[in-house]
Structures are given as C-alpha cells and as structure tokens.
CSV table of C-alpha atoms in Angstrom, one decimal:
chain,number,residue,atom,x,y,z
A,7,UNK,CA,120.5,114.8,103.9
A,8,UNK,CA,119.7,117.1,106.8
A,9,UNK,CA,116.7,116.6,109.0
A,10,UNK,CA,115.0,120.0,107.6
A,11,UNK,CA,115.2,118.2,104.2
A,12,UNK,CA,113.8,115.0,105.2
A,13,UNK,CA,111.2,117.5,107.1
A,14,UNK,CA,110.2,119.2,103.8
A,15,UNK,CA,110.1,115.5,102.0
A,16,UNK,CA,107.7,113.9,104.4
A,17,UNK,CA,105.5,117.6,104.8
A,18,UNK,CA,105.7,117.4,101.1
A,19,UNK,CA,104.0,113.6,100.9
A,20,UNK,CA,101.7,114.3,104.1
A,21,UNK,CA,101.1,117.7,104.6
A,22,UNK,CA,98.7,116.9,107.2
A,23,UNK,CA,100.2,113.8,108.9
A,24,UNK,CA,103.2,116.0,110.9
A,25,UNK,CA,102.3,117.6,114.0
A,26,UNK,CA,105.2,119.3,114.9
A,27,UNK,CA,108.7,118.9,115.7
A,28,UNK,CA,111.5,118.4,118.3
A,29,UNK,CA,114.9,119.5,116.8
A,30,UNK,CA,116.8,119.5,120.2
A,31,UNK,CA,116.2,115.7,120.7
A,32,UNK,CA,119.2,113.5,119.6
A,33,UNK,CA,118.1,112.9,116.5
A,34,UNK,CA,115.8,115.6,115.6
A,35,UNK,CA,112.3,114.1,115.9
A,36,UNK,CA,109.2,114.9,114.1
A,37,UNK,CA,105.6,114.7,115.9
A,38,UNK,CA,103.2,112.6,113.8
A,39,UNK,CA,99.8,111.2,114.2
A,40,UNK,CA,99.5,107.9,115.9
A,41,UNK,CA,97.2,106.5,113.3
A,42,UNK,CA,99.4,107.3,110.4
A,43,UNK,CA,102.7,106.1,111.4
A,44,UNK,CA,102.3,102.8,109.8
A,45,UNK,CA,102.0,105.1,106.4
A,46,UNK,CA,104.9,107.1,106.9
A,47,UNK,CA,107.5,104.4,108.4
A,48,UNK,CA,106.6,102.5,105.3
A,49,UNK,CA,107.4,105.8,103.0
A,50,UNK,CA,110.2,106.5,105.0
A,51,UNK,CA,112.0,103.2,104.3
A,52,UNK,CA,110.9,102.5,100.1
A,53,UNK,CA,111.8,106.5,99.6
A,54,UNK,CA,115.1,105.9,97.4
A,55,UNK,CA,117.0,109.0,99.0
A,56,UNK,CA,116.1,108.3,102.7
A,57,UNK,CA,116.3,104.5,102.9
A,58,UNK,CA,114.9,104.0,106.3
A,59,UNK,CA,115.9,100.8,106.3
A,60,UNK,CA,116.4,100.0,109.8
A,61,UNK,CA,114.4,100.1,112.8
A,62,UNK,CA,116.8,100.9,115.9
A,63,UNK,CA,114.4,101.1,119.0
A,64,UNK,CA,110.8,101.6,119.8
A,65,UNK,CA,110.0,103.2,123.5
A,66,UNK,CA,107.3,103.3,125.0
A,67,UNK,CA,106.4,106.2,127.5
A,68,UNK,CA,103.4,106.6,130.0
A,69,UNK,CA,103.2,110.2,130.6
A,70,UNK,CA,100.9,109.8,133.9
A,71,UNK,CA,97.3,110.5,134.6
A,72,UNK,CA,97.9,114.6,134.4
A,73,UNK,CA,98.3,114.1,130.5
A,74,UNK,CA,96.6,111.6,130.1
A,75,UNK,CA,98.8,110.1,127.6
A,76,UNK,CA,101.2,107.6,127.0
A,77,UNK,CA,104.1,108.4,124.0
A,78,UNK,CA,105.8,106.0,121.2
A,79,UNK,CA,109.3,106.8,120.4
A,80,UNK,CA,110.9,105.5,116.8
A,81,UNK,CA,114.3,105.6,116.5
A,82,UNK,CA,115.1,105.2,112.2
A,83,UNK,CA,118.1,104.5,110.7
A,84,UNK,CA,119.4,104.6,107.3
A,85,UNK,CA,121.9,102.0,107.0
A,86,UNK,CA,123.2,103.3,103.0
A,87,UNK,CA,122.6,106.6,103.6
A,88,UNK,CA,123.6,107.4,107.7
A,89,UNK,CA,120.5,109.3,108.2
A,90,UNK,CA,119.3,108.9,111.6
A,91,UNK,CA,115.3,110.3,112.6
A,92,UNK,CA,113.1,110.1,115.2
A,93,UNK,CA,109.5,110.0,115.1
A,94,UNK,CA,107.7,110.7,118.4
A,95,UNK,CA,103.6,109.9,118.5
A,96,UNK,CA,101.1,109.9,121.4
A,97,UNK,CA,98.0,107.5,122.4
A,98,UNK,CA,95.6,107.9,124.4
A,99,UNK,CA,96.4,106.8,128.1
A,100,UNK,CA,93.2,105.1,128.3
A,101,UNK,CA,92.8,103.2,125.0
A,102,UNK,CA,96.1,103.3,123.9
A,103,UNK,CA,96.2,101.8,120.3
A,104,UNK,CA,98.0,102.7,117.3
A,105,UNK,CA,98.8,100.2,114.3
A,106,UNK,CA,101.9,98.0,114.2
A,107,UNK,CA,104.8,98.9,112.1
A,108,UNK,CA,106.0,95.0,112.0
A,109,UNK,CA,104.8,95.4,108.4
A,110,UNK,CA,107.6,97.3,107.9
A,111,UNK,CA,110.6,96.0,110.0
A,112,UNK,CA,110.6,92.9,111.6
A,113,UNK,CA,112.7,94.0,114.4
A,114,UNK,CA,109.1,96.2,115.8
A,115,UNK,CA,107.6,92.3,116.3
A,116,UNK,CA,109.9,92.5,120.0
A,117,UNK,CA,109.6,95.9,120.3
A,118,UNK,CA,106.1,96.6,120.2
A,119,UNK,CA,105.7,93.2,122.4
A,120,UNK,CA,107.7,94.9,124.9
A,121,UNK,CA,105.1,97.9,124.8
A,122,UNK,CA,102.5,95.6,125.2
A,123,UNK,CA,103.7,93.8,128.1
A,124,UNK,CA,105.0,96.5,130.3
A,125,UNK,CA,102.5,99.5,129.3
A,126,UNK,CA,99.5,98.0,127.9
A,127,UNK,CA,99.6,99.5,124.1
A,128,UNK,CA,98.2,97.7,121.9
A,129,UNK,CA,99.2,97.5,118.2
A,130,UNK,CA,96.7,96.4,115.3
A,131,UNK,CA,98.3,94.1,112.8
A,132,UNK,CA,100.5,92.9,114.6
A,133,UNK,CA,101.2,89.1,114.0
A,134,UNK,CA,101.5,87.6,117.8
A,135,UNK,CA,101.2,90.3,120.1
A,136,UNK,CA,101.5,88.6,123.8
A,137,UNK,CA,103.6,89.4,127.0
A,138,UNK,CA,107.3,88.7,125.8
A,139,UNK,CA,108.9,89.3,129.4
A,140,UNK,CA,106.3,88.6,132.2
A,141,UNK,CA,104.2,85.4,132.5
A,142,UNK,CA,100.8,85.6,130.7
A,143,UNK,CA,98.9,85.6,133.2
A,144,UNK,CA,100.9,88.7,135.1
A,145,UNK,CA,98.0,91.2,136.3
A,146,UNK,CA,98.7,94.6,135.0
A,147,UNK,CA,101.4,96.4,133.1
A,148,UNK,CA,104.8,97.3,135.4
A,149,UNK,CA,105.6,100.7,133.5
A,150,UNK,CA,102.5,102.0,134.1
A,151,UNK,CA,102.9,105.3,136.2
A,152,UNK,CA,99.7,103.7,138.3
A,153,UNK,CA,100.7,100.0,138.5
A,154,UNK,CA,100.1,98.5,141.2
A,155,UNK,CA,101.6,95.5,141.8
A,156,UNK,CA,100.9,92.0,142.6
A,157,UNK,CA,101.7,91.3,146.5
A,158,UNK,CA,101.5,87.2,145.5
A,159,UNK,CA,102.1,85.5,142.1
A,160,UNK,CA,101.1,81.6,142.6
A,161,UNK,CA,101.1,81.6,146.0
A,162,UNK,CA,105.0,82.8,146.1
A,163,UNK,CA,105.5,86.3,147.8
A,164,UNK,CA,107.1,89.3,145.1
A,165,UNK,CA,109.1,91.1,146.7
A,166,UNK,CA,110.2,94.9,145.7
C-alpha cells in the first residue's frame, strides 16, 4: 500500500483530523492534530490492511521561541504488511500537552518519558510519566532551545 492510499484511508475515516502533509520526509508523513493522535494511532494499528503494529520512535522537537512551538514525530511500522508512515503533530511551546499513545503501543511508555524529561511535554494517560534519564529533582528540561542550565547539582559543580 502506497502512502497516497493510506492518505485517502485515514482522510476517508477523519476528514477533519489531517492537516496536511510532508511527502519528501523519509517516510512520507502526514500532519495531524495533536489532540487526535491518540484516535488515529489507535485506527492506524486495528485497520486490517495497514496493521500499524509497531511503534518505531517518538521525537520530540522544540522549534524555539520564534514559533512558538514544539513538534512530535511518530515513526509507524507495519510489521505484516512493511508499510512504514510518519505522523508529525505540533504543541504549543508553552503548554505543551497532547494525549499519550501508550494505549496503543507500549514501547511510547519510554518514549514519551523521554519527551517529558528533556522537553517538558506532557502526555495525558499516560501510566507513570517521570524523568526516565535525569534525576527527579533536575531543574528544567535540557532540549529546550532556552534551557538554561544548572551551574551546581548537590553541591557538585556540572560542567559543559
């Protein structure tokens, strides 16, 4: 199945849920809207010709101040049927929040902690959403394009 026809599925099933697309990224992504993609990861994986059936990677991206938005990459794979997909989304910079796909695939329960810890998104249903890389009590988020970061942690110097 080519990415136009999983295109026309998913437009099909959400008419209003696709923003857009980006067919020179490797693979073709589609644009959604942040609050759906719980909805259409889920579609995307119980549809019996697409099979999504594996989640590869989620990236998180802070796309600075001047946008004023940070972006959530989805890499998708179809283990039975080799389809690959991406599904790109954006948050608001400031509150960004979208809901958790760990519903889904369990693999997103790292992935999205990742996000968490080193950018500050925040994911609603997700079961234990906490730092997974940097101590708990680690002031700010390191990927941030306006971290700034700790001079001291515990009374130890951090060094850069």
């Amino acid at each position: 199945m080519t990415f136009e026809d999983i295109k026309a599925l998913l437009s099909d099933q959400f008419p209003d849920f696709i923003t857009g697309e980006d067919p020179e990224s490797t693979p073709a992504a589609l644009l959604v809207k942040s609050d759906r993609i719980r909805t259409i990861c889920q579609w995307l994986r119980d549809h019996e010709q697409l099979h999504f059936d594996m989640l590869s990677c989620l990236t998180g991206i802070d796309n600075g101040e001047d946008t004023n938005t940070m972006e959530l990459v989805y890499n998708l794979y179809s283990i039975p049927f080799d389809h690959h997909l991406m599904l790109k989304t954006q948050v608001d910079r400031n509150k960004p929040h979208l809901p958790s796909v760990t519903s889904v695939w369990q693999t997103a329960n790292w992935h999205e902690r990742e996000a968490f810890d080193l950018l500050g998104i925040k994911f609603s249903g997700h079961p234990d959403l906490r730092r997974i890389l940097l101590p708990d009590d680690w002031e700010g988020h390191p990927l941030r394009k306006d971290y700034k970061h700790q001079e001291y942690y515990h009374g130890v110097k951090v060094e850069y």
